[in-house]
């Protein structure tokens, strides 16, 4: 991949991320990172992940994921739990309310993603990237 392709990929990524963030905020008062954290936790065994695992899965550093986890806890969407085997390990655990919020937001996320990719597919420079993502 050369610089031109990489720049196009970056433009596509930015465009899609903006549309996803806008839709989630408008319809669910939920940030994109918050949604992604809830989605990863909902998929995880027993609805829990170590904080570092969560950070890696959603592309945040440890400090940012700690702040994110605090916001989600304050909203009642997650809770923290200590690892039974290693008391230094901290888990983020999705609550029933968190699952409900993620389930309600999922169709919005999916729709916004399709819409953003459809719009990008109309751009001659981005169309080949969109097509490769969809195949």
Short mmCIF file of N, CA and C in Angstrom, two decimals:
data_model
loop_
_atom_site.label_atom_id
_atom_site.label_comp_id
_atom_site.label_asym_id
_atom_site.label_seq_id
_atom_site.Cartn_x
_atom_site.Cartn_y
_atom_site.Cartn_z
N UNK A 1 0.86 -1.17 0.00
CA UNK A 1 0.00 0.00 0.00
C UNK A 1 0.90 1.23 0.00
N UNK A 2 0.67 2.13 -0.90
CA UNK A 2 1.48 3.34 -0.94
C UNK A 2 0.78 4.49 -0.20
N UNK A 3 1.47 5.62 -0.14
CA UNK A 3 0.96 6.77 0.63
C UNK A 3 -0.39 7.25 0.12
N UNK A 4 -0.59 7.25 -1.17
CA UNK A 4 -1.86 7.71 -1.73
C UNK A 4 -3.02 6.83 -1.27
N UNK A 5 -2.83 5.52 -1.32
CA UNK A 5 -3.86 4.60 -0.85
C UNK A 5 -4.09 4.75 0.65
N UNK A 6 -3.01 4.91 1.39
CA UNK A 6 -3.13 5.07 2.83
C UNK A 6 -3.92 6.34 3.16
N UNK A 7 -3.66 7.42 2.44
CA UNK A 7 -4.40 8.66 2.65
C UNK A 7 -5.88 8.49 2.34
N UNK A 8 -6.20 7.76 1.31
CA UNK A 8 -7.60 7.48 0.97
C UNK A 8 -8.26 6.66 2.07
N UNK A 9 -7.54 5.67 2.55
CA UNK A 9 -8.06 4.87 3.64
C UNK A 9 -8.34 5.74 4.86
N UNK A 10 -7.42 6.65 5.17
CA UNK A 10 -7.61 7.58 6.29
C UNK A 10 -8.83 8.46 6.10
N UNK A 11 -9.03 8.94 4.88
CA UNK A 11 -10.19 9.78 4.59
C UNK A 11 -11.49 8.99 4.76
N UNK A 12 -11.50 7.76 4.28
CA UNK A 12 -12.69 6.91 4.44
C UNK A 12 -12.96 6.65 5.92
N UNK A 13 -11.94 6.30 6.64
CA UNK A 13 -12.07 6.03 8.07
C UNK A 13 -12.64 7.24 8.81
N UNK A 14 -12.10 8.41 8.55
CA UNK A 14 -12.56 9.63 9.21
C UNK A 14 -14.02 9.91 8.88
N UNK A 15 -14.37 9.78 7.64
CA UNK A 15 -15.75 10.04 7.21
C UNK A 15 -16.72 9.10 7.91
N UNK A 16 -16.40 7.83 7.94
CA UNK A 16 -17.28 6.84 8.56
C UNK A 16 -17.36 7.07 10.07
N UNK A 17 -16.23 7.30 10.72
CA UNK A 17 -16.22 7.53 12.16
C UNK A 17 -17.08 8.73 12.55
N UNK A 18 -17.01 9.80 11.76
CA UNK A 18 -17.82 10.99 12.05
C UNK A 18 -19.31 10.69 11.96
N UNK A 19 -19.70 9.93 10.95
CA UNK A 19 -21.12 9.59 10.79
C UNK A 19 -21.61 8.66 11.90
N UNK A 20 -20.79 7.71 12.28
CA UNK A 20 -21.15 6.81 13.37
C UNK A 20 -21.32 7.59 14.68
N UNK A 21 -20.35 8.45 14.97
CA UNK A 21 -20.39 9.23 16.20
C UNK A 21 -21.62 10.14 16.24
N UNK A 22 -21.91 10.78 15.12
CA UNK A 22 -23.06 11.69 15.07
C UNK A 22 -24.37 10.92 15.29
N UNK A 23 -24.53 9.80 14.65
CA UNK A 23 -25.76 9.02 14.77
C UNK A 23 -25.96 8.50 16.20
N UNK A 24 -24.91 7.97 16.79
CA UNK A 24 -25.03 7.44 18.15
C UNK A 24 -25.32 8.54 19.16
N UNK A 25 -24.70 9.70 18.98
CA UNK A 25 -24.94 10.81 19.89
C UNK A 25 -26.37 11.34 19.74
N UNK A 26 -26.81 11.51 18.51
CA UNK A 26 -28.16 12.03 18.25
C UNK A 26 -29.26 11.12 18.77
N UNK A 27 -29.13 9.84 18.52
CA UNK A 27 -30.22 8.92 18.81
C UNK A 27 -30.15 8.24 20.18
N UNK A 28 -28.94 8.19 20.76
CA UNK A 28 -28.79 7.44 22.01
C UNK A 28 -27.97 8.18 23.06
N UNK A 29 -27.54 9.41 22.77
CA UNK A 29 -26.68 10.17 23.69
C UNK A 29 -25.49 9.34 24.13
N UNK A 30 -24.91 8.64 23.17
CA UNK A 30 -23.82 7.72 23.43
C UNK A 30 -22.66 8.04 22.51
N UNK A 31 -21.46 8.11 23.08
CA UNK A 31 -20.28 8.33 22.27
C UNK A 31 -19.86 7.07 21.54
N UNK A 32 -19.10 7.24 20.48
CA UNK A 32 -18.65 6.09 19.69
C UNK A 32 -17.77 5.15 20.51
N UNK A 33 -16.85 5.67 21.28
CA UNK A 33 -16.00 4.81 22.13
C UNK A 33 -16.83 4.10 23.18
N UNK A 34 -17.84 4.78 23.71
CA UNK A 34 -18.72 4.15 24.69
C UNK A 34 -19.47 2.98 24.06
N UNK A 35 -20.00 3.22 22.86
CA UNK A 35 -20.71 2.14 22.16
C UNK A 35 -19.77 0.96 21.90
N UNK A 36 -18.59 1.25 21.41
CA UNK A 36 -17.65 0.17 21.10
C UNK A 36 -17.26 -0.61 22.35
N UNK A 37 -17.07 0.08 23.46
CA UNK A 37 -16.76 -0.62 24.71
C UNK A 37 -17.91 -1.53 25.10
N UNK A 38 -19.13 -1.04 25.04
CA UNK A 38 -20.29 -1.86 25.39
C UNK A 38 -20.41 -3.06 24.45
N UNK A 39 -20.17 -2.83 23.16
CA UNK A 39 -20.27 -3.92 22.19
C UNK A 39 -19.21 -5.00 22.45
N UNK A 40 -17.99 -4.59 22.74
CA UNK A 40 -16.94 -5.58 23.03
C UNK A 40 -17.24 -6.33 24.32
N UNK A 41 -17.74 -5.63 25.33
CA UNK A 41 -18.08 -6.29 26.58
C UNK A 41 -19.25 -7.25 26.39
N UNK A 42 -20.23 -6.85 25.60
CA UNK A 42 -21.40 -7.70 25.35
C UNK A 42 -20.98 -9.00 24.65
N UNK A 43 -19.96 -8.95 23.82
CA UNK A 43 -19.47 -10.12 23.09
C UNK A 43 -18.56 -11.01 23.92
N UNK A 44 -18.00 -10.45 24.98
CA UNK A 44 -16.99 -11.17 25.78
C UNK A 44 -17.63 -12.24 26.66
N UNK A 45 -16.82 -13.26 26.96
CA UNK A 45 -17.27 -14.29 27.89
C UNK A 45 -17.66 -13.64 29.21
N UNK A 46 -18.83 -13.98 29.70
CA UNK A 46 -19.35 -13.46 30.96
C UNK A 46 -19.47 -11.94 30.97
N UNK A 47 -19.39 -11.30 29.80
CA UNK A 47 -19.58 -9.86 29.72
C UNK A 47 -18.50 -9.04 30.39
N UNK A 48 -17.30 -9.60 30.47
CA UNK A 48 -16.23 -8.87 31.16
C UNK A 48 -14.91 -8.99 30.41
N UNK A 49 -14.12 -7.92 30.54
CA UNK A 49 -12.78 -7.89 29.95
C UNK A 49 -11.86 -7.15 30.91
N UNK A 50 -10.60 -7.58 30.93
CA UNK A 50 -9.60 -6.80 31.65
C UNK A 50 -9.52 -5.42 30.99
N UNK A 51 -9.22 -4.44 31.77
CA UNK A 51 -9.18 -3.08 31.25
C UNK A 51 -8.20 -2.96 30.08
N UNK A 52 -7.05 -3.61 30.17
CA UNK A 52 -6.08 -3.53 29.08
C UNK A 52 -6.59 -4.21 27.82
N UNK A 53 -7.30 -5.33 27.98
CA UNK A 53 -7.90 -5.99 26.82
C UNK A 53 -8.92 -5.07 26.14
N UNK A 54 -9.74 -4.44 26.95
CA UNK A 54 -10.74 -3.52 26.42
C UNK A 54 -10.06 -2.36 25.68
N UNK A 55 -9.02 -1.82 26.27
CA UNK A 55 -8.28 -0.73 25.63
C UNK A 55 -7.75 -1.17 24.27
N UNK A 56 -7.18 -2.36 24.20
CA UNK A 56 -6.64 -2.87 22.94
C UNK A 56 -7.73 -3.08 21.90
N UNK A 57 -8.88 -3.59 22.33
CA UNK A 57 -9.96 -3.90 21.39
C UNK A 57 -10.61 -2.65 20.79
N UNK A 58 -10.63 -1.57 21.54
CA UNK A 58 -11.29 -0.37 21.02
C UNK A 58 -10.30 0.73 20.63
N UNK A 59 -9.02 0.44 20.74
CA UNK A 59 -8.00 1.36 20.25
C UNK A 59 -7.76 2.58 21.13
N UNK A 60 -7.83 2.39 22.44
CA UNK A 60 -7.55 3.47 23.37
C UNK A 60 -6.35 3.11 24.23
N UNK A 61 -5.71 4.13 24.79
CA UNK A 61 -4.63 3.85 25.73
C UNK A 61 -5.23 3.61 27.12
N UNK A 62 -4.41 3.17 28.05
CA UNK A 62 -4.88 2.80 29.38
C UNK A 62 -5.57 3.96 30.09
N UNK A 63 -5.01 5.14 30.00
CA UNK A 63 -5.59 6.30 30.66
C UNK A 63 -6.97 6.64 30.08
N UNK A 64 -7.08 6.61 28.76
CA UNK A 64 -8.36 6.92 28.12
C UNK A 64 -9.42 5.89 28.44
N UNK A 65 -9.03 4.62 28.47
CA UNK A 65 -10.03 3.58 28.76
C UNK A 65 -10.46 3.65 30.23
N UNK A 66 -9.60 4.09 31.10
CA UNK A 66 -9.98 4.27 32.51
C UNK A 66 -11.03 5.37 32.64
N UNK A 67 -10.83 6.47 31.94
CA UNK A 67 -11.82 7.55 31.96
C UNK A 67 -13.13 7.09 31.34
N UNK A 68 -13.04 6.36 30.24
CA UNK A 68 -14.22 5.83 29.58
C UNK A 68 -14.97 4.89 30.53
N UNK A 69 -14.26 4.00 31.18
CA UNK A 69 -14.88 3.06 32.12
C UNK A 69 -15.56 3.81 33.26
N UNK A 70 -14.96 4.87 33.72
CA UNK A 70 -15.57 5.67 34.79
C UNK A 70 -16.89 6.29 34.33
N UNK A 71 -16.91 6.80 33.10
CA UNK A 71 -18.16 7.38 32.56
C UNK A 71 -19.24 6.30 32.44
N UNK A 72 -18.86 5.14 31.92
CA UNK A 72 -19.83 4.05 31.77
C UNK A 72 -20.35 3.57 33.13
N UNK A 73 -19.47 3.52 34.12
CA UNK A 73 -19.89 3.13 35.47
C UNK A 73 -20.85 4.16 36.06
N UNK A 74 -20.51 5.42 35.89
CA UNK A 74 -21.37 6.49 36.42
C UNK A 74 -22.77 6.43 35.82
N UNK A 75 -22.86 5.96 34.59
CA UNK A 75 -24.14 5.83 33.91
C UNK A 75 -24.85 4.51 34.23
N UNK A 76 -24.19 3.65 34.98
CA UNK A 76 -24.78 2.37 35.34
C UNK A 76 -24.71 1.32 34.23
N UNK A 77 -23.88 1.57 33.22
CA UNK A 77 -23.79 0.66 32.07
C UNK A 77 -22.75 -0.43 32.27
N UNK A 78 -21.78 -0.18 33.15
CA UNK A 78 -20.76 -1.17 33.48
C UNK A 78 -20.46 -1.05 34.97
N UNK A 79 -19.68 -2.02 35.43
CA UNK A 79 -19.13 -1.95 36.79
C UNK A 79 -17.71 -2.51 36.73
N UNK A 80 -16.92 -2.18 37.70
CA UNK A 80 -15.57 -2.74 37.78
C UNK A 80 -15.57 -3.91 38.74
N UNK A 81 -14.68 -4.83 38.47
CA UNK A 81 -14.55 -6.00 39.32
C UNK A 81 -13.07 -6.36 39.38
N UNK A 82 -12.64 -6.86 40.53
CA UNK A 82 -11.26 -7.31 40.68
C UNK A 82 -11.14 -8.75 40.23
N UNK A 83 -10.02 -9.05 39.63
CA UNK A 83 -9.73 -10.42 39.20
C UNK A 83 -9.55 -11.30 40.43
N UNK A 84 -10.25 -12.41 40.45
CA UNK A 84 -10.17 -13.33 41.60
C UNK A 84 -8.77 -13.93 41.75
N UNK A 85 -8.10 -14.18 40.63
CA UNK A 85 -6.77 -14.80 40.66
C UNK A 85 -5.65 -13.81 40.91
N UNK A 86 -5.85 -12.59 40.49
CA UNK A 86 -4.81 -11.56 40.58
C UNK A 86 -5.48 -10.27 41.00
N UNK A 87 -5.41 -9.94 42.27
CA UNK A 87 -6.12 -8.78 42.80
C UNK A 87 -5.68 -7.46 42.17
N UNK A 88 -4.59 -7.47 41.42
CA UNK A 88 -4.17 -6.26 40.72
C UNK A 88 -4.94 -6.08 39.43
N UNK A 89 -5.49 -7.17 38.90
CA UNK A 89 -6.22 -7.12 37.64
C UNK A 89 -7.61 -6.54 37.85
N UNK A 90 -8.00 -5.61 36.99
CA UNK A 90 -9.31 -4.98 37.08
C UNK A 90 -10.08 -5.28 35.80
N UNK A 91 -11.31 -5.70 35.98
CA UNK A 91 -12.20 -5.99 34.87
C UNK A 91 -13.25 -4.90 34.74
N UNK A 92 -13.70 -4.70 33.52
CA UNK A 92 -14.91 -3.92 33.27
C UNK A 92 -15.97 -4.94 32.90
N UNK A 93 -17.13 -4.82 33.54
CA UNK A 93 -18.21 -5.80 33.38
C UNK A 93 -19.47 -5.06 32.94
N UNK A 94 -20.08 -5.51 31.87
CA UNK A 94 -21.30 -4.88 31.38
C UNK A 94 -22.47 -5.25 32.29
N UNK A 95 -23.33 -4.29 32.55
CA UNK A 95 -24.53 -4.53 33.35
C UNK A 95 -25.70 -4.85 32.42
N UNK A 96 -26.80 -5.27 33.00
CA UNK A 96 -28.00 -5.52 32.19
C UNK A 96 -28.43 -4.25 31.47
N UNK A 97 -28.35 -3.13 32.16
CA UNK A 97 -28.69 -1.85 31.53
C UNK A 97 -27.74 -1.54 30.37
N UNK A 98 -26.47 -1.85 30.55
CA UNK A 98 -25.49 -1.65 29.48
C UNK A 98 -25.81 -2.50 28.27
N UNK A 99 -26.22 -3.73 28.51
CA UNK A 99 -26.63 -4.61 27.40
C UNK A 99 -27.84 -4.04 26.67
N UNK A 100 -28.80 -3.53 27.43
CA UNK A 100 -29.99 -2.95 26.82
C UNK A 100 -29.63 -1.75 25.95
N UNK A 101 -28.78 -0.87 26.46
CA UNK A 101 -28.36 0.30 25.70
C UNK A 101 -27.64 -0.13 24.43
N UNK A 102 -26.73 -1.09 24.54
CA UNK A 102 -25.98 -1.55 23.36
C UNK A 102 -26.92 -2.19 22.35
N UNK A 103 -27.87 -2.97 22.81
CA UNK A 103 -28.83 -3.61 21.90
C UNK A 103 -29.70 -2.59 21.18
N UNK A 104 -30.11 -1.54 21.88
CA UNK A 104 -30.92 -0.49 21.24
C UNK A 104 -30.09 0.34 20.25
N UNK A 105 -28.81 0.52 20.55
CA UNK A 105 -27.94 1.35 19.70
C UNK A 105 -27.41 0.59 18.49
N UNK A 106 -27.39 -0.72 18.54
CA UNK A 106 -26.80 -1.52 17.46
C UNK A 106 -27.43 -1.24 16.10
N UNK A 107 -28.77 -1.19 15.98
CA UNK A 107 -29.35 -0.90 14.66
C UNK A 107 -28.96 0.49 14.14
N UNK A 108 -28.83 1.45 15.04
CA UNK A 108 -28.39 2.79 14.64
C UNK A 108 -26.97 2.75 14.11
N UNK A 109 -26.10 2.05 14.81
CA UNK A 109 -24.71 1.89 14.39
C UNK A 109 -24.64 1.24 13.01
N UNK A 110 -25.36 0.13 12.86
CA UNK A 110 -25.34 -0.60 11.59
C UNK A 110 -25.88 0.25 10.44
N UNK A 111 -26.96 0.97 10.68
CA UNK A 111 -27.56 1.82 9.65
C UNK A 111 -26.63 2.96 9.27
N UNK A 112 -26.04 3.61 10.27
CA UNK A 112 -25.11 4.71 10.00
C UNK A 112 -23.88 4.22 9.25
N UNK A 113 -23.41 3.03 9.58
CA UNK A 113 -22.26 2.46 8.88
C UNK A 113 -22.60 2.22 7.41
N UNK A 114 -23.75 1.58 7.16
CA UNK A 114 -24.16 1.34 5.77
C UNK A 114 -24.31 2.66 5.01
N UNK A 115 -24.94 3.62 5.63
CA UNK A 115 -25.17 4.91 4.98
C UNK A 115 -23.85 5.62 4.68
N UNK A 116 -22.94 5.62 5.61
CA UNK A 116 -21.64 6.27 5.41
C UNK A 116 -20.85 5.58 4.31
N UNK A 117 -20.89 4.26 4.28
CA UNK A 117 -20.18 3.53 3.24
C UNK A 117 -20.85 3.72 1.88
N UNK A 118 -22.18 3.78 1.85
CA UNK A 118 -22.89 4.05 0.59
C UNK A 118 -22.49 5.41 0.04
N UNK A 119 -22.44 6.42 0.90
CA UNK A 119 -22.06 7.76 0.47
C UNK A 119 -20.61 7.77 -0.02
N UNK A 120 -19.73 7.10 0.69
CA UNK A 120 -18.32 7.05 0.28
C UNK A 120 -18.15 6.31 -1.03
N UNK A 121 -19.02 5.34 -1.29
CA UNK A 121 -18.94 4.57 -2.54
C UNK A 121 -19.25 5.44 -3.75
N UNK A 122 -19.90 6.57 -3.53
CA UNK A 122 -20.19 7.51 -4.61
C UNK A 122 -18.98 8.38 -4.96
N UNK A 123 -17.99 8.40 -4.10
CA UNK A 123 -16.76 9.16 -4.32
C UNK A 123 -15.81 8.27 -5.12
N UNK A 124 -15.45 8.70 -6.30
CA UNK A 124 -14.62 7.89 -7.18
C UNK A 124 -13.30 7.45 -6.57
N UNK A 125 -12.73 8.27 -5.68
CA UNK A 125 -11.46 7.90 -5.06
C UNK A 125 -11.64 6.86 -3.95
N UNK A 126 -12.80 6.88 -3.31
CA UNK A 126 -13.02 5.97 -2.19
C UNK A 126 -13.78 4.70 -2.57
N UNK A 127 -14.45 4.73 -3.72
CA UNK A 127 -15.28 3.59 -4.14
C UNK A 127 -14.53 2.26 -4.13
N UNK A 128 -13.29 2.18 -4.64
CA UNK A 128 -12.60 0.88 -4.62
C UNK A 128 -12.34 0.36 -3.20
N UNK A 129 -12.07 1.27 -2.27
CA UNK A 129 -11.88 0.85 -0.88
C UNK A 129 -13.17 0.31 -0.29
N UNK A 130 -14.25 1.02 -0.53
CA UNK A 130 -15.54 0.57 -0.01
C UNK A 130 -15.88 -0.80 -0.59
N UNK A 131 -15.67 -0.96 -1.87
CA UNK A 131 -15.97 -2.26 -2.49
C UNK A 131 -15.12 -3.36 -1.88
N UNK A 132 -13.87 -3.09 -1.61
CA UNK A 132 -13.01 -4.13 -1.02
C UNK A 132 -13.45 -4.46 0.40
N UNK A 133 -13.99 -3.50 1.11
CA UNK A 133 -14.49 -3.77 2.46
C UNK A 133 -15.74 -4.62 2.43
N UNK A 134 -16.53 -4.46 1.39
CA UNK A 134 -17.82 -5.15 1.32
C UNK A 134 -17.73 -6.53 0.69
N UNK A 135 -16.57 -6.90 0.19
CA UNK A 135 -16.45 -8.23 -0.43
C UNK A 135 -15.72 -9.19 0.46
#
